[in-house]
PDB file of C-alpha atoms in Angstrom:
ATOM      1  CA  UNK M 860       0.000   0.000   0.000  1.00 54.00           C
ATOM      2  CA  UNK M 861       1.033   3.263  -1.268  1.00 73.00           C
ATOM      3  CA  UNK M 862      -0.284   5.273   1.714  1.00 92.00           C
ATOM      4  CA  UNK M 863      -3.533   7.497   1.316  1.00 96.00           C
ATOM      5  CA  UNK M 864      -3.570   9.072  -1.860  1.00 97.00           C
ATOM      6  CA  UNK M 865      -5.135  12.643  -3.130  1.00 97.00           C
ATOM      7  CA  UNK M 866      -6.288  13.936  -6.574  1.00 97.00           C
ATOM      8  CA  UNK M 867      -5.361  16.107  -8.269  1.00 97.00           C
ATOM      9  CA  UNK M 868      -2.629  17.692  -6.107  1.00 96.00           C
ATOM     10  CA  UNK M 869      -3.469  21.571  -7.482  1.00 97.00           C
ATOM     11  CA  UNK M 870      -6.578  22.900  -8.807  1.00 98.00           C
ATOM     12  CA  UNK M 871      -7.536  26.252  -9.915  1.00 98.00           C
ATOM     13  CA  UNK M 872     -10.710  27.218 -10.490  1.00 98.00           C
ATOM     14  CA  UNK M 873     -12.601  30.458 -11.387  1.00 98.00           C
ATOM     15  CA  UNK M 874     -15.538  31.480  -8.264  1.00 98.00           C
ATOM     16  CA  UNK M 875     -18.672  30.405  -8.565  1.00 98.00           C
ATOM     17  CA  UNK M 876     -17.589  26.935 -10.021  1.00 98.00           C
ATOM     18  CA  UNK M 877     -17.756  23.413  -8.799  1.00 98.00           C
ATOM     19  CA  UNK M 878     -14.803  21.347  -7.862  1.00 98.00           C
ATOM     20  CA  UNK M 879     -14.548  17.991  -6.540  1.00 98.00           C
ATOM     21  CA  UNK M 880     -11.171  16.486  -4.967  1.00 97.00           C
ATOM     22  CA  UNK M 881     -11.032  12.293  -4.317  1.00 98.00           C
ATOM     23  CA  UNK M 882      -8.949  10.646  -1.610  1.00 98.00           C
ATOM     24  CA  UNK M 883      -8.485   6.993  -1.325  1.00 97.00           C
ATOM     25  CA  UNK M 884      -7.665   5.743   2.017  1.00 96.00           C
ATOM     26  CA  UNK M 885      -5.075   3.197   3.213  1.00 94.00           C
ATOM     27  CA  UNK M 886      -7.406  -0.049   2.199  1.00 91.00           C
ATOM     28  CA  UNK M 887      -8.255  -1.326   5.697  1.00 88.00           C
ATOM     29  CA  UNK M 888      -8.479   1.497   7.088  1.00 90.00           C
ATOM     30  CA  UNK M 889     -11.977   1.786   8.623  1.00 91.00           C
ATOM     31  CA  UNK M 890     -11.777   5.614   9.279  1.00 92.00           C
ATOM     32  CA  UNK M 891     -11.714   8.763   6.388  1.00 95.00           C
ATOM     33  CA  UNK M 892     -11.251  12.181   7.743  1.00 95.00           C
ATOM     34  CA  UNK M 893     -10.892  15.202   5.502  1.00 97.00           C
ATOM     35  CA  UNK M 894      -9.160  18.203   6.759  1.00 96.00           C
ATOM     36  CA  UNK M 895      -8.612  22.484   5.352  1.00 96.00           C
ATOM     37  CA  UNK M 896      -5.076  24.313   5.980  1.00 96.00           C
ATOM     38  CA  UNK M 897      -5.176  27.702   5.164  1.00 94.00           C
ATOM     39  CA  UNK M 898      -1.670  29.330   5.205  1.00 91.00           C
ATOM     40  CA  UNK M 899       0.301  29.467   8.549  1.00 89.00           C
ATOM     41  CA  UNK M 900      -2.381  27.723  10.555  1.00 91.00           C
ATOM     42  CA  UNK M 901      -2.936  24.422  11.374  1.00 93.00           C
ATOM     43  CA  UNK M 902      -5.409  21.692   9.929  1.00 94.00           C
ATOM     44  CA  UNK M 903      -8.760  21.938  10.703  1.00 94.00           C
ATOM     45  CA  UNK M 904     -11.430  19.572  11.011  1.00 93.00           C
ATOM     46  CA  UNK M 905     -14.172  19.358   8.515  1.00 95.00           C
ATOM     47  CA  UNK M 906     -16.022  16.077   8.675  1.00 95.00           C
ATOM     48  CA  UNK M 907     -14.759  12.153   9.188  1.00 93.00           C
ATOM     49  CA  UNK M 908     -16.215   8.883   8.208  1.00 94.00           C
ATOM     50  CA  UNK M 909     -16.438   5.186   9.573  1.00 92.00           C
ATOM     51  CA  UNK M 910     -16.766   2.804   6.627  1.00 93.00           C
ATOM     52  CA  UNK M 911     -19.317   4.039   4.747  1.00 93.00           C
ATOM     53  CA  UNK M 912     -21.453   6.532   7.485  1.00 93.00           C
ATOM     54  CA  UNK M 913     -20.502  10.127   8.152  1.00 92.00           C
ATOM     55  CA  UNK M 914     -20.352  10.433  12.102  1.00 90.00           C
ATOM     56  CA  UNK M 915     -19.449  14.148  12.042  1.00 88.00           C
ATOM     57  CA  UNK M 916     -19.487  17.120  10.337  1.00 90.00           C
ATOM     58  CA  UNK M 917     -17.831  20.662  11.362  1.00 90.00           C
ATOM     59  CA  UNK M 918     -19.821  24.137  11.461  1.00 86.00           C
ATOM     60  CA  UNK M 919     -17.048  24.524   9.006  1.00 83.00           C
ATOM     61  CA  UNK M 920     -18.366  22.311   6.948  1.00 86.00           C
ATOM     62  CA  UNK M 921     -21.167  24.839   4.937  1.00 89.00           C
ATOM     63  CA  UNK M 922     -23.942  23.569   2.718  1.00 92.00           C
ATOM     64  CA  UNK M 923     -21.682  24.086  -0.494  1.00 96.00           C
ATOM     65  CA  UNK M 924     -19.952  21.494   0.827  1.00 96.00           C
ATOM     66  CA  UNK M 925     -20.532  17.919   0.775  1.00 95.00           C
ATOM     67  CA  UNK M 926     -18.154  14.833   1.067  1.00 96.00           C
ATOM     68  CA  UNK M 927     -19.217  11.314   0.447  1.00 96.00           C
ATOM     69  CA  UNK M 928     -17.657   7.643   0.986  1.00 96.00           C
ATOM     70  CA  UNK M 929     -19.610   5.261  -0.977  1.00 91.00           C
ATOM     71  CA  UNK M 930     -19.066   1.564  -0.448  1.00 87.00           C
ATOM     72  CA  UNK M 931     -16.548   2.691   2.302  1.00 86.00           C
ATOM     73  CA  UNK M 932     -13.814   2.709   0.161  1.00 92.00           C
ATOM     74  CA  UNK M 933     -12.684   5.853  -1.419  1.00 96.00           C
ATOM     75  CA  UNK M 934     -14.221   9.186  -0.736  1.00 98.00           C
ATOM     76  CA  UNK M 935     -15.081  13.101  -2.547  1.00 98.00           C
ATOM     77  CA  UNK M 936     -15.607  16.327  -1.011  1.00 98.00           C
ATOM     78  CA  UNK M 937     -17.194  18.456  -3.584  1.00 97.00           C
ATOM     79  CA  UNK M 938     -17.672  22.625  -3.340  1.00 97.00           C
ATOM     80  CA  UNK M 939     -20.405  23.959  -4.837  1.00 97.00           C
ATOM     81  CA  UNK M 940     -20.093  27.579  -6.310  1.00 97.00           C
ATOM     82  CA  UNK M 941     -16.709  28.110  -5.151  1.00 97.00           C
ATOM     83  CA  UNK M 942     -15.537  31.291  -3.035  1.00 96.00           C
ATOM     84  CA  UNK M 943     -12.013  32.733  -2.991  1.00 96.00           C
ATOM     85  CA  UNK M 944     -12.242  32.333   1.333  1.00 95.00           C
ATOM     86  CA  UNK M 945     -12.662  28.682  -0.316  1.00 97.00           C
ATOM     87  CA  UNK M 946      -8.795  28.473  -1.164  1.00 97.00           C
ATOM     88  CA  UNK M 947      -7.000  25.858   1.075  1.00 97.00           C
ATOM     89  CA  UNK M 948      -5.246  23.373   0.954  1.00 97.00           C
ATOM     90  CA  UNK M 949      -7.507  20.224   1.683  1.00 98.00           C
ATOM     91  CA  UNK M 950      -6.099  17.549   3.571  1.00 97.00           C
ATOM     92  CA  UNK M 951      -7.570  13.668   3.988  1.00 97.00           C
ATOM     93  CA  UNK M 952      -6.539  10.897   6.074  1.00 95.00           C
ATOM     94  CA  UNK M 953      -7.734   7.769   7.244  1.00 93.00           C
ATOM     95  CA  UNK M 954      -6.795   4.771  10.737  1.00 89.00           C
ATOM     96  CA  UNK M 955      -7.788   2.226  11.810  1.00 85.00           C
ATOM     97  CA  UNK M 956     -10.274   2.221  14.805  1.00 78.00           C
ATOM     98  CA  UNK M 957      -9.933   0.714  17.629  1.00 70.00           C
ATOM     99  CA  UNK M 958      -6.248  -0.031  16.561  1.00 64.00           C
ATOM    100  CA  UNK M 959      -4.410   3.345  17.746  1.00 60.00           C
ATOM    101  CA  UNK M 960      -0.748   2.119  17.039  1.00 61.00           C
ATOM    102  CA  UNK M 961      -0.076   4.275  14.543  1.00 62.00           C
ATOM    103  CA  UNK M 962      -2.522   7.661  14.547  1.00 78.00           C
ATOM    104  CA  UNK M 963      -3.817   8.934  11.075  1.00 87.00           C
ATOM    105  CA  UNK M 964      -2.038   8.829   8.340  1.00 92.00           C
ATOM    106  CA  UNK M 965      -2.417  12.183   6.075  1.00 95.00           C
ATOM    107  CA  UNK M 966      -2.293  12.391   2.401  1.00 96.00           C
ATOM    108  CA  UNK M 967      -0.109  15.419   0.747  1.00 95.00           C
ATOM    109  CA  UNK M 968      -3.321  17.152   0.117  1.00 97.00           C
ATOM    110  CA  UNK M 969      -4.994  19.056  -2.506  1.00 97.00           C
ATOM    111  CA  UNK M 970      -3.702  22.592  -3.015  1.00 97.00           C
ATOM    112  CA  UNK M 971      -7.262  24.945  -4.011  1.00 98.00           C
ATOM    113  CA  UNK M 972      -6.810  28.238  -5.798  1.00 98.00           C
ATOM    114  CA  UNK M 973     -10.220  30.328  -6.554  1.00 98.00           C
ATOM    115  CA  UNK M 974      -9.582  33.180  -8.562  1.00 97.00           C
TER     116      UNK M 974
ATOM    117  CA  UNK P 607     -11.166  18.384  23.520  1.00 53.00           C
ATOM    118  CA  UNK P 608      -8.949  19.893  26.061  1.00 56.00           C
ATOM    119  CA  UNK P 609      -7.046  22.451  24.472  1.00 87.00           C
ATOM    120  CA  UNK P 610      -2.762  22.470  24.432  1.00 94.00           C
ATOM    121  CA  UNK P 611      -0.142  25.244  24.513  1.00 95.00           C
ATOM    122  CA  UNK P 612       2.810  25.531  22.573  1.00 97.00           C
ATOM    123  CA  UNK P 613       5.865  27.713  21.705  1.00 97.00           C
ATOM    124  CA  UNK P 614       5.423  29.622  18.416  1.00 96.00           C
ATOM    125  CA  UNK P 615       8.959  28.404  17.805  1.00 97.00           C
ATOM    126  CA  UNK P 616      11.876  26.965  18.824  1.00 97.00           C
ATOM    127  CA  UNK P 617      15.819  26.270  17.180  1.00 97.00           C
ATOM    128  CA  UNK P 618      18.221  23.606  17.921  1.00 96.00           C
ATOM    129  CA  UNK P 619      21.450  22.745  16.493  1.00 97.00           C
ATOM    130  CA  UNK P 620      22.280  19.914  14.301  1.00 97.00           C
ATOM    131  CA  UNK P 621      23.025  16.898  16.173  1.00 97.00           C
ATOM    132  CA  UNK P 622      21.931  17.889  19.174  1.00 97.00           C
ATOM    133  CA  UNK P 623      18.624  16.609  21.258  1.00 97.00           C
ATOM    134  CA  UNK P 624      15.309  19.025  20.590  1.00 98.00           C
ATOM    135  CA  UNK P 625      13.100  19.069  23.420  1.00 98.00           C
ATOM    136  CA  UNK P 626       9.571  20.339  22.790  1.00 98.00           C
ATOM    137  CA  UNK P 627       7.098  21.361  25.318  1.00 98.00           C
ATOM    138  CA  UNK P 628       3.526  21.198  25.684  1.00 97.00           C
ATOM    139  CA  UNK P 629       0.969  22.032  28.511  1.00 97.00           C
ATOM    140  CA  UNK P 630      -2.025  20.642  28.602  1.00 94.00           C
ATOM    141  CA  UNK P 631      -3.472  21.354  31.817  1.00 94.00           C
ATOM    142  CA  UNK P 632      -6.848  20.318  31.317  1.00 90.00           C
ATOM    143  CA  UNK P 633      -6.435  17.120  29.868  1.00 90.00           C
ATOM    144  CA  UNK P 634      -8.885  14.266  31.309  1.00 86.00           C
ATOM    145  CA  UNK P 635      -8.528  10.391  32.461  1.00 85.00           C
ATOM    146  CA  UNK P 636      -9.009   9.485  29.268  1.00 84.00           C
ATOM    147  CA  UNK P 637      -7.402  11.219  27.110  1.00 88.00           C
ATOM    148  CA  UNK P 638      -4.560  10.941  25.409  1.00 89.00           C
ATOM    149  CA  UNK P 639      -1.366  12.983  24.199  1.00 92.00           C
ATOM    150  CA  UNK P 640      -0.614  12.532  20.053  1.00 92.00           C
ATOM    151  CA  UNK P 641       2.204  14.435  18.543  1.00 95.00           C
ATOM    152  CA  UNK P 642       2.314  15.170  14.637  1.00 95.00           C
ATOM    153  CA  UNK P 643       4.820  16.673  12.469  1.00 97.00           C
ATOM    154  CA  UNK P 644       3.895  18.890   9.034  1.00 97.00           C
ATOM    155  CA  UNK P 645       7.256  19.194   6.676  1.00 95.00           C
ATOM    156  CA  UNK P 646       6.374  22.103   4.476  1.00 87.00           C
ATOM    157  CA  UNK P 647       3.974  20.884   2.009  1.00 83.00           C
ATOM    158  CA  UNK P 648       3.150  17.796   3.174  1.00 91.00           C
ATOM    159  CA  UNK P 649       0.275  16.505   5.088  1.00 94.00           C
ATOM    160  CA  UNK P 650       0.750  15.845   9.260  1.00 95.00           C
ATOM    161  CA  UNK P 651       2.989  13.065  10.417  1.00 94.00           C
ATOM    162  CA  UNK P 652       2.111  10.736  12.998  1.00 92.00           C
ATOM    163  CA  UNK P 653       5.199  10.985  15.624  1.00 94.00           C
ATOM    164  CA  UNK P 654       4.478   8.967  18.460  1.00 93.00           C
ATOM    165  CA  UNK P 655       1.298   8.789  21.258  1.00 91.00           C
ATOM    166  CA  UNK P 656       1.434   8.629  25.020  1.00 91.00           C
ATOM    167  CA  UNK P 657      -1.768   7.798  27.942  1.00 91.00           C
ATOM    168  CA  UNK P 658       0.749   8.624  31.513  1.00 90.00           C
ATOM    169  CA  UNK P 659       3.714   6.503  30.423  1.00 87.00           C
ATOM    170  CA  UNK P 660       6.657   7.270  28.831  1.00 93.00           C
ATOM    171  CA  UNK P 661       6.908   6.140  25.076  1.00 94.00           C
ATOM    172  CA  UNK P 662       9.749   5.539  22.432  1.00 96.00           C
ATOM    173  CA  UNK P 663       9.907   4.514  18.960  1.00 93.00           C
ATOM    174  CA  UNK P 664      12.258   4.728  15.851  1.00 93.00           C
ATOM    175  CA  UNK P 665      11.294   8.457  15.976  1.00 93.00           C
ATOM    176  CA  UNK P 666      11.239  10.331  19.130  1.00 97.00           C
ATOM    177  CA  UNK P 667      10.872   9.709  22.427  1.00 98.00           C
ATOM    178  CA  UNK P 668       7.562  11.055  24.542  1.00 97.00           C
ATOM    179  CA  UNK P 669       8.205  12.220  28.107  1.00 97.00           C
ATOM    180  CA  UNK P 670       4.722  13.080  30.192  1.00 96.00           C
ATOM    181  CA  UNK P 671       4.718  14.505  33.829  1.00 96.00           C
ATOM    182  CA  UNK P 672       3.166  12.690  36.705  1.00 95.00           C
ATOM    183  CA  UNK P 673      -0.054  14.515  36.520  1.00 95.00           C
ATOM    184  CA  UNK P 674      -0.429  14.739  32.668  1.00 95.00           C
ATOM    185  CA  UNK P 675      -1.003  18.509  33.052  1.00 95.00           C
ATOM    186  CA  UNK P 676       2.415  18.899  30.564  1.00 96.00           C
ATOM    187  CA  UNK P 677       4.928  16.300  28.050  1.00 97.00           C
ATOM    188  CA  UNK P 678       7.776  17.172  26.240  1.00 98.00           C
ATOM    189  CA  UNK P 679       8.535  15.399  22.750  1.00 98.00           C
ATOM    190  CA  UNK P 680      12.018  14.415  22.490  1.00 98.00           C
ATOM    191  CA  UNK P 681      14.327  14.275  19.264  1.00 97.00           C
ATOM    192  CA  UNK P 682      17.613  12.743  20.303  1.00 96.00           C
ATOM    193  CA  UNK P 683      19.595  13.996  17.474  1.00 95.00           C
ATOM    194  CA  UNK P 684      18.004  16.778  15.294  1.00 97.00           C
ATOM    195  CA  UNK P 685      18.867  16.813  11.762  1.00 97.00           C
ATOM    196  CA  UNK P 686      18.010  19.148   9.106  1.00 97.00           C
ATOM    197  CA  UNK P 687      14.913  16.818   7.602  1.00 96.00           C
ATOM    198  CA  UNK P 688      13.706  17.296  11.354  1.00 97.00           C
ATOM    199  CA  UNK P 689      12.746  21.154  10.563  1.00 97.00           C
ATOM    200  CA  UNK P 690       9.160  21.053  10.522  1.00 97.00           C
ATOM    201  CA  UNK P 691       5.815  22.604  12.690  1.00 97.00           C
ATOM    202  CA  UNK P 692       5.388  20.095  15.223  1.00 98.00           C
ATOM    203  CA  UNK P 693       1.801  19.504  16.620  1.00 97.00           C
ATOM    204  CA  UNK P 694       0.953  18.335  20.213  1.00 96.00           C
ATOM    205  CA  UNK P 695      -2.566  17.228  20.063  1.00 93.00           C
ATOM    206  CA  UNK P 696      -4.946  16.001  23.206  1.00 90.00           C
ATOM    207  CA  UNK P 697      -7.712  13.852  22.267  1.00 85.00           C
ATOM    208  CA  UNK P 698      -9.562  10.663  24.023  1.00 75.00           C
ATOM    209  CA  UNK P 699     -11.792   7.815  24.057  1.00 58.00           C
ATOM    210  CA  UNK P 700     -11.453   3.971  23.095  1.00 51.00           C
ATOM    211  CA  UNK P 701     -12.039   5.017  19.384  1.00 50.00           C
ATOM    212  CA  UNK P 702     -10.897   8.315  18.752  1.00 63.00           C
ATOM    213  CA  UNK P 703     -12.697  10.669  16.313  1.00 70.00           C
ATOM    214  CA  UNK P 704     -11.520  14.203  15.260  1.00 79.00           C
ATOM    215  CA  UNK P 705      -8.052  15.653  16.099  1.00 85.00           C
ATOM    216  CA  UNK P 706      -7.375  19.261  16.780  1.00 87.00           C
ATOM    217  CA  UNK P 707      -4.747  20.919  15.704  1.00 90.00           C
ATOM    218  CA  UNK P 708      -3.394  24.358  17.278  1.00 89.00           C
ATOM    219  CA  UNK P 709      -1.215  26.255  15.889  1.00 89.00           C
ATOM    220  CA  UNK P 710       2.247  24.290  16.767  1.00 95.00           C
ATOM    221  CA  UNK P 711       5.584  24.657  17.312  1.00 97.00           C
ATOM    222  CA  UNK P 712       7.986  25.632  14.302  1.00 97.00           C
ATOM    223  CA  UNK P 713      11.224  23.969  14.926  1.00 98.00           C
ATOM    224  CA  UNK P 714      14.287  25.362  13.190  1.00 98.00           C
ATOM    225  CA  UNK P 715      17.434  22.986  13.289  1.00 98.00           C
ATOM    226  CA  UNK P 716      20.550  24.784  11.867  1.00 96.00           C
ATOM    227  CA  UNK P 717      23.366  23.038  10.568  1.00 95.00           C
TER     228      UNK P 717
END
């Protein structure tokens, strides 16, 4: 296993359009997180997933935003009618619950530019 | 989750051991201490997790007081690679959910 992977690594993107950014998880890991960094500050939490059910979702986490993990595999956070307070970089990352060994394990993240 | 406190930044020669505090004076029984690392560009790093004992792996070593209210995240010998924001990060349960990250501490290690 490659680790958790992200795609695409950069997008740019005019307001007011749609974008939608994949992650797919270490395979057994049981847990998907997805996470925003805006410049100079730390990650912050938008909304995580066991297998297939969303258990929590951040005030962060507006109604142009939605993230998905069908079949518990893979999952997509799409923005709807992007906003230039939209640019981030979005970070995912997945564990394995209850096995704690070895804390999340981030993907390199997808770098958002609204213009 | 119980919020932690950091310095902004900190420097430490090459070679030598980098010692990073954190309070965390409100931590609870069940909660326990995580410490991440962010290389520029990159997503977090797990480091290494503690509960009230002291912990060591292939990366650092994690020292916590008696009554949890503080730890200290060891790096025996810094090297450049090692320059990073490092994260202390409280958070609890049996099956742990969302992790909070503050702001962290920027550690510079000069050659």
């Amino acid at each position: 296993d490659t680790g958790v992977s992200q795609n695409p690594r950069h997008k740019i993107t005019k307001r007011g359009q749609n974008v939608t950014f994949r992650c797919d998880p270490i395979s057994e890991h049981n847990r998907l997180y997805w996470y925003r960094q805006t410049l100079g500050q730390g990650p912050e939490f938008l909304t995580y997933f066991q297998n297939e059910a969303q258990l929590e979702k951040s005030r962060l986490l507006s109604d142009r935003f939605s993230a998905e993990r069908p079949k518990g595999s893979f999952s997509t956070l799409e923005i709807q009618r992007t906003e230039q307070g939209d640019s981030a970089m979005y970070l995912c990352a997945s564990s394995l619950v209850p096995d704690r060994n070895y804390g999340y394990t981030f993907g390199s993240g997808t770098r958002l530019t609204v213009v | 989750d119980a919020k932690t406190t950091q310095p902004p930044s900190m420097d430490c020669a090459e070679g030598r051991a980098a010692n990073l505090p954190c309070n965390h004076s409100t931590i609870s029984g069940n909660e326990y201490v995580y410490w991440y690392r962010q290389i520029h560009s990159q997503g977090p790093q797990y480091i290494i997790h503690g509960l009230k004992n002291n912990e060591t792996n292939e990366m650092a070593s994690l020292i916590i007081t008696e009554d949890r209210k503080s730890s200290t995240l060891i790096l025996p010998h810094a090297t450049l690679r090692d320059t990073a924001v490092y994260y202390c990060i409280v958070a609890g349960g049996t099956s742990y959910g969302k992790l909070t990250f503050g702001q962290g501490t920027i550690l510079t290690v000069h050659p």
